[in-house]
Short mmCIF file of C-alpha atoms in Angstrom, two decimals:
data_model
loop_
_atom_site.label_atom_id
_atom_site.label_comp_id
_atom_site.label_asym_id
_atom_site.label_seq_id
_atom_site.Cartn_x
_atom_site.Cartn_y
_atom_site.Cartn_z
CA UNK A 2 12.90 -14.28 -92.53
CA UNK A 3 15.71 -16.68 -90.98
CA UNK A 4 15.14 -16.29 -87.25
CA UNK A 5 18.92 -14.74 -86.83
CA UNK A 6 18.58 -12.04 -89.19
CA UNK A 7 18.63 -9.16 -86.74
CA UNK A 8 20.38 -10.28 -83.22
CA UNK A 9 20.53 -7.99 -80.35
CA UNK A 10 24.28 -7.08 -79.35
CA UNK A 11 24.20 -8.07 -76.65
CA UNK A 12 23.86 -11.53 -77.42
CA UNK A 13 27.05 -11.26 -79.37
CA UNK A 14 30.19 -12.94 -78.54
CA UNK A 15 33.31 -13.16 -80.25
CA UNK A 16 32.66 -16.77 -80.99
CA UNK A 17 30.30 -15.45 -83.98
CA UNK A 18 32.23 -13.18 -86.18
CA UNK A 19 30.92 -15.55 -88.75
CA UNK A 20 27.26 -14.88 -87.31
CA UNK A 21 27.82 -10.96 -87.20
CA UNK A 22 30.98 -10.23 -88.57
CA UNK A 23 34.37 -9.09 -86.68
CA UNK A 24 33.06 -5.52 -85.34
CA UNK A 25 29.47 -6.68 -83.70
CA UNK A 26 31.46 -9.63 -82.23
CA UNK A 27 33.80 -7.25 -80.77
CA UNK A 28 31.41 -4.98 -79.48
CA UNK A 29 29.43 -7.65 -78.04
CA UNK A 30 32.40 -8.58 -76.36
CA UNK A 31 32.97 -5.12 -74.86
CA UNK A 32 29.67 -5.06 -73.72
CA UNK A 33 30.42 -7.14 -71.03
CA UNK A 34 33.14 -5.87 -69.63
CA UNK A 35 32.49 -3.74 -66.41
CA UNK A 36 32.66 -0.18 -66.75
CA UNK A 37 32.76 -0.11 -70.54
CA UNK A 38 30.08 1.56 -71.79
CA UNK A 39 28.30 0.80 -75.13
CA UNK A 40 25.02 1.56 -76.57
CA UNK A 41 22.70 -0.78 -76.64
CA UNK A 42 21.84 -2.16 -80.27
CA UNK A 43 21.63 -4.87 -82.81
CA UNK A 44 23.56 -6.31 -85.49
CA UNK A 45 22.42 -7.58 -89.25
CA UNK A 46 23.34 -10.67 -89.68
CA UNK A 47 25.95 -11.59 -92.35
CA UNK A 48 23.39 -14.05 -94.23
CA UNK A 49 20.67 -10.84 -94.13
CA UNK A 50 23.17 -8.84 -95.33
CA UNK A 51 24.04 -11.57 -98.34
CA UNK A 52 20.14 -12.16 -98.93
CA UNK A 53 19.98 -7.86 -99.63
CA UNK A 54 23.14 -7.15 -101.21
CA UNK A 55 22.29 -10.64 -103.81
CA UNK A 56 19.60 -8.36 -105.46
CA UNK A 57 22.16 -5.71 -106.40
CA UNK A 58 25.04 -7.75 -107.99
CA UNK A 59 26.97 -4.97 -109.30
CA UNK A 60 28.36 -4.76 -105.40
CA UNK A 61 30.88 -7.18 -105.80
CA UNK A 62 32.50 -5.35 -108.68
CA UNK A 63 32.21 -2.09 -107.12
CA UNK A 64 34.32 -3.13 -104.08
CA UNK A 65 36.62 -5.25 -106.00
CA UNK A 66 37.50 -2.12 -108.21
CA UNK A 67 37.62 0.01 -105.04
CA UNK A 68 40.27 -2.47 -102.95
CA UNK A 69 42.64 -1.88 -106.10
CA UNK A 70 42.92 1.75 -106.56
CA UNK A 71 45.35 3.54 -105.35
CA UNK A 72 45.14 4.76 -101.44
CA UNK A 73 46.21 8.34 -102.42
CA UNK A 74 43.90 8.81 -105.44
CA UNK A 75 40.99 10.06 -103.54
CA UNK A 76 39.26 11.35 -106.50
CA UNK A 77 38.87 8.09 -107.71
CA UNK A 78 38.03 6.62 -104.57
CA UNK A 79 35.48 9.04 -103.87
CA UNK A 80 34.30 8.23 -107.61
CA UNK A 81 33.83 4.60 -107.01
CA UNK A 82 32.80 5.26 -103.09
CA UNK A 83 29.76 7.40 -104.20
CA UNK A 84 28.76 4.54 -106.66
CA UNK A 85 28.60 1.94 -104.49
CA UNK A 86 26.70 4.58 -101.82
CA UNK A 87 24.43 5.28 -104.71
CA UNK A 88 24.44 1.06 -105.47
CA UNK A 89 23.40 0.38 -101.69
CA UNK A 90 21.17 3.08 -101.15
CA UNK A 91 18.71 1.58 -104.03
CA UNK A 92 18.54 -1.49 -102.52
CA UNK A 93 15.21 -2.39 -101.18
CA UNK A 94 15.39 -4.06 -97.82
CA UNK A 95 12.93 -6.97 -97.80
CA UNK A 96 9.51 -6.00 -95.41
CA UNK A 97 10.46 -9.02 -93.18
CA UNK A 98 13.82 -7.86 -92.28
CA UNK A 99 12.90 -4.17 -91.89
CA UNK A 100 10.56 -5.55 -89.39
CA UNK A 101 13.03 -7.03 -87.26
#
């Protein structure tokens, strides 16, 4: 396991949207501004979530095929959506990394 796999949120800045991607960054950010409220947590690191989602290749097509479909042809979107749930769901998270 790479020792920034799993990094709690609120070490999370929005200097590391490459770290964490754009929504972890942002609620690290909020985190720290007074009277803001936001749960305590943790984010998956965008290289974890590469190493995972490299053992299930068919992702990549799955969301490319998804981005192009039409926005108001929900049948096909929910078509290709439960794929790729059904895709991500079968993945099996590496011990080390479930550990974190």
């Amino acid at each position: 396991m790479n020792e920034r796999d799993v990094v709690d949120l609120r070490e999370v800045d929005g200097t590391q949207t490459a770290l964490v991607g754009g929504k972890a960054a942002r609620l690290g950010e909020l985190s720290r501004i007074d009277g803001l409220r936001v749960p305590a947590g943790f984010c998956v690191t965008t290289s974890a979530y590469r190493r995972v989602t490299a053992e299930a290749p068919a992702i990549d097509d799955q969301l490319d095929r998804l981005s192009h479909l039409d926005p108001g042809d929900r049948e096909a979107i929910r078509t290709v959506g439960a794929e790729l749930r059904r895709t991500v769901e079968g993945i099996a998270i590496p011990d080390d990394l479930a550990a974190a």
